[in-house]
Amino acid sequence: MHVALVEPEIPPNTGSIARLCAATETPLHLVGRLGFAIDDRHLRRAGLDYWPWVPLTRHESWEAFRTALPGRRLGFSARAPRLYTELRFLPDDVLVFGGETGGVPAAIRDELEPELYRIPITSAHVRSLNLANAVAIVLYEALRQLVSA
């Protein structure tokens, strides 16, 4: 299992996700243009002292990421047609999430469309979930399925 963040923008979210990846021993991939410096104090603070245990890889572009990490890529977007609960996760799946304000970029979303899923939001007043929360929901569901399989 891998987590990929495409163009994340908010350091504390990425730091929280890094801490989640450290806790679950899940590799974290940062893809494309970042909205912060990798040594940002807010990023480091959110990850606390767990950074040495985060399997972190930086990819300059989506193309470089795709080449470096083959396998099934599952995209997550608030506008996806299918629910993430329809998925049967596999151990080598790559969970792909976009940045906080724009989500998964359109070209990548189009590429992932056959494997694009959403977390249900029942309120008409809420457009999307916090990125760190969304990653936690999906990653723990994947791990739950794999542990109980």
mmCIF file of C-alpha atoms in Angstrom:
data_model
loop_
_atom_site.group_PDB
_atom_site.id
_atom_site.type_symbol
_atom_site.label_atom_id
_atom_site.label_comp_id
_atom_site.label_asym_id
_atom_site.label_seq_id
_atom_site.Cartn_x
_atom_site.Cartn_y
_atom_site.Cartn_z
ATOM 1 C CA MET A 1 0.000 0.000 0.000
ATOM 2 C CA HIS A 2 1.229 3.498 -0.868
ATOM 3 C CA VAL A 3 -0.172 7.000 -0.349
ATOM 4 C CA ALA A 4 0.490 9.626 -3.024
ATOM 5 C CA LEU A 5 -0.269 13.326 -2.590
ATOM 6 C CA VAL A 6 -0.367 15.229 -5.873
ATOM 7 C CA GLU A 7 0.484 18.915 -5.418
ATOM 8 C CA PRO A 8 -0.387 19.201 -1.709
ATOM 9 C CA GLU A 9 -0.615 22.797 -0.487
ATOM 10 C CA ILE A 10 -0.998 22.923 3.294
ATOM 11 C CA PRO A 11 2.037 21.848 5.352
ATOM 12 C CA PRO A 12 0.163 20.702 8.487
ATOM 13 C CA ASN A 13 -2.037 18.383 6.401
ATOM 14 C CA THR A 14 0.980 16.783 4.758
ATOM 15 C CA GLY A 15 2.675 16.525 8.156
ATOM 16 C CA SER A 16 -0.368 14.784 9.622
ATOM 17 C CA ILE A 17 -0.457 12.389 6.678
ATOM 18 C CA ALA A 18 3.258 11.697 7.138
ATOM 19 C CA ARG A 19 2.600 10.821 10.778
ATOM 20 C CA LEU A 20 -0.235 8.512 9.668
ATOM 21 C CA CYS A 21 2.138 6.855 7.181
ATOM 22 C CA ALA A 22 4.765 6.412 9.911
ATOM 23 C CA ALA A 23 2.155 4.797 12.170
ATOM 24 C CA THR A 24 1.027 2.369 9.472
ATOM 25 C CA GLU A 25 4.433 1.859 7.791
ATOM 26 C CA THR A 26 2.919 3.095 4.535
ATOM 27 C CA PRO A 27 5.207 4.732 1.951
ATOM 28 C CA LEU A 28 4.316 8.373 1.242
ATOM 29 C CA HIS A 29 4.909 9.929 -2.172
ATOM 30 C CA LEU A 30 4.830 13.692 -2.756
ATOM 31 C CA VAL A 31 4.182 14.363 -6.432
ATOM 32 C CA GLY A 32 4.576 17.528 -8.503
ATOM 33 C CA ARG A 33 4.643 21.126 -7.312
ATOM 34 C CA LEU A 34 4.365 21.453 -3.543
ATOM 35 C CA GLY A 35 2.720 24.453 -1.892
ATOM 36 C CA PHE A 36 5.509 24.558 0.704
ATOM 37 C CA ALA A 37 9.180 23.795 1.211
ATOM 38 C CA ILE A 38 9.904 20.257 2.343
ATOM 39 C CA ASP A 39 11.687 21.699 5.396
ATOM 40 C CA ASP A 40 8.721 23.928 6.351
ATOM 41 C CA ARG A 41 8.464 24.194 10.149
ATOM 42 C CA HIS A 42 4.689 23.611 10.076
ATOM 43 C CA LEU A 43 5.188 20.436 8.047
ATOM 44 C CA ARG A 44 7.853 19.190 10.465
ATOM 45 C CA ARG A 45 5.800 20.170 13.495
ATOM 46 C CA ALA A 46 2.708 18.263 12.329
ATOM 47 C CA GLY A 47 4.823 15.160 11.755
ATOM 48 C CA LEU A 48 6.406 15.593 15.200
ATOM 49 C CA ASP A 49 9.460 13.412 15.719
ATOM 50 C CA TYR A 50 8.161 10.638 13.449
ATOM 51 C CA TRP A 51 9.861 11.841 10.255
ATOM 52 C CA PRO A 52 12.712 9.292 10.473
ATOM 53 C CA TRP A 53 10.075 6.545 10.204
ATOM 54 C CA VAL A 54 8.210 7.976 7.223
ATOM 55 C CA PRO A 55 9.106 6.130 4.009
ATOM 56 C CA LEU A 56 9.053 9.354 1.940
ATOM 57 C CA THR A 57 9.750 9.745 -1.775
ATOM 58 C CA ARG A 58 9.607 13.012 -3.712
ATOM 59 C CA HIS A 59 8.622 12.877 -7.416
ATOM 60 C CA GLU A 60 9.021 16.014 -9.528
ATOM 61 C CA SER A 61 6.114 15.140 -11.839
ATOM 62 C CA TRP A 62 3.199 12.759 -12.311
ATOM 63 C CA GLU A 63 5.095 11.132 -15.184
ATOM 64 C CA ALA A 64 8.141 10.497 -12.981
ATOM 65 C CA PHE A 65 5.876 9.072 -10.271
ATOM 66 C CA ARG A 66 4.074 6.774 -12.729
ATOM 67 C CA THR A 67 7.381 5.457 -14.025
ATOM 68 C CA ALA A 68 8.850 4.928 -10.553
ATOM 69 C CA LEU A 69 5.814 3.229 -9.044
ATOM 70 C CA PRO A 70 3.835 0.888 -11.291
ATOM 71 C CA GLY A 71 0.676 -0.782 -10.082
ATOM 72 C CA ARG A 72 -2.978 -0.070 -9.563
ATOM 73 C CA ARG A 73 -3.613 3.593 -8.836
ATOM 74 C CA LEU A 74 -6.835 4.449 -7.032
ATOM 75 C CA GLY A 75 -7.840 8.098 -7.180
ATOM 76 C CA PHE A 76 -9.982 9.876 -4.616
ATOM 77 C CA SER A 77 -12.026 12.950 -5.426
ATOM 78 C CA ALA A 78 -15.117 14.617 -3.978
ATOM 79 C CA ARG A 79 -16.573 14.514 -7.507
ATOM 80 C CA ALA A 80 -15.991 10.824 -8.257
ATOM 81 C CA PRO A 81 -18.953 8.662 -9.275
ATOM 82 C CA ARG A 82 -18.230 5.617 -7.075
ATOM 83 C CA LEU A 83 -17.933 5.239 -3.307
ATOM 84 C CA TYR A 84 -14.655 4.080 -1.775
ATOM 85 C CA THR A 85 -16.615 1.391 0.075
ATOM 86 C CA GLU A 86 -17.099 -0.401 -3.270
ATOM 87 C CA LEU A 87 -13.367 -1.096 -3.429
ATOM 88 C CA ARG A 88 -11.625 -4.344 -2.637
ATOM 89 C CA PHE A 89 -8.138 -3.171 -1.797
ATOM 90 C CA LEU A 90 -4.974 -5.042 -2.788
ATOM 91 C CA PRO A 91 -1.655 -4.920 -0.890
ATOM 92 C CA ASP A 92 0.202 -2.987 -3.614
ATOM 93 C CA ASP A 93 -2.493 -0.381 -4.306
ATOM 94 C CA VAL A 94 -1.463 3.257 -4.634
ATOM 95 C CA LEU A 95 -3.950 5.671 -3.039
ATOM 96 C CA VAL A 96 -3.832 8.980 -4.940
ATOM 97 C CA PHE A 97 -5.118 12.246 -3.443
ATOM 98 C CA GLY A 98 -4.965 15.767 -4.848
ATOM 99 C CA GLY A 99 -4.218 19.103 -3.240
ATOM 100 C CA GLU A 100 -6.515 20.793 -0.771
ATOM 101 C CA THR A 101 -8.045 23.482 -2.999
ATOM 102 C CA GLY A 102 -8.035 21.898 -6.447
ATOM 103 C CA GLY A 103 -8.119 18.173 -5.759
ATOM 104 C CA VAL A 104 -6.577 15.780 -8.249
ATOM 105 C CA PRO A 105 -5.569 17.784 -11.360
ATOM 106 C CA ALA A 106 -7.989 17.295 -14.283
ATOM 107 C CA ALA A 107 -5.571 15.428 -16.583
ATOM 108 C CA ILE A 108 -4.661 12.986 -13.810
ATOM 109 C CA ARG A 109 -8.303 12.649 -12.770
ATOM 110 C CA ASP A 110 -9.155 11.718 -16.377
ATOM 111 C CA GLU A 111 -6.384 9.107 -16.378
ATOM 112 C CA LEU A 112 -7.604 7.654 -13.081
ATOM 113 C CA GLU A 113 -11.317 7.813 -13.993
ATOM 114 C CA PRO A 114 -11.830 4.033 -14.202
ATOM 115 C CA GLU A 115 -10.507 3.840 -10.616
ATOM 116 C CA LEU A 116 -11.823 7.099 -9.141
ATOM 117 C CA TYR A 117 -13.735 7.012 -5.855
ATOM 118 C CA ARG A 118 -15.223 9.375 -3.286
ATOM 119 C CA ILE A 119 -15.964 9.442 0.403
ATOM 120 C CA PRO A 120 -19.657 10.251 0.887
ATOM 121 C CA ILE A 121 -20.578 13.707 2.154
ATOM 122 C CA THR A 122 -24.232 13.985 3.103
ATOM 123 C CA SER A 123 -24.393 17.749 3.687
ATOM 124 C CA ALA A 124 -25.042 19.984 0.687
ATOM 125 C CA HIS A 125 -23.093 22.715 2.514
ATOM 126 C CA VAL A 126 -19.756 20.865 2.547
ATOM 127 C CA ARG A 127 -17.729 20.572 -0.682
ATOM 128 C CA SER A 128 -14.973 18.294 0.541
ATOM 129 C CA LEU A 129 -13.246 16.770 3.542
ATOM 130 C CA ASN A 130 -9.918 17.791 5.005
ATOM 131 C CA LEU A 131 -7.157 16.027 3.056
ATOM 132 C CA ALA A 132 -5.559 14.398 6.110
ATOM 133 C CA ASN A 133 -8.954 13.101 7.251
ATOM 134 C CA ALA A 134 -9.730 11.707 3.793
ATOM 135 C CA VAL A 135 -6.394 9.881 3.615
ATOM 136 C CA ALA A 136 -6.955 8.420 7.090
ATOM 137 C CA ILE A 137 -10.455 7.189 6.216
ATOM 138 C CA VAL A 138 -9.348 5.425 3.038
ATOM 139 C CA LEU A 139 -6.018 4.091 4.322
ATOM 140 C CA TYR A 140 -7.550 2.552 7.426
ATOM 141 C CA GLU A 141 -10.355 0.971 5.393
ATOM 142 C CA ALA A 142 -7.727 -0.536 3.086
ATOM 143 C CA LEU A 143 -5.725 -1.849 6.033
ATOM 144 C CA ARG A 144 -8.888 -3.188 7.697
ATOM 145 C CA GLN A 145 -9.729 -5.158 4.559
ATOM 146 C CA LEU A 146 -6.206 -6.492 4.146
ATOM 147 C CA VAL A 147 -5.804 -7.531 7.790
ATOM 148 C CA SER A 148 -9.164 -9.320 7.852
ATOM 149 C CA ALA A 149 -8.665 -10.990 4.452
#
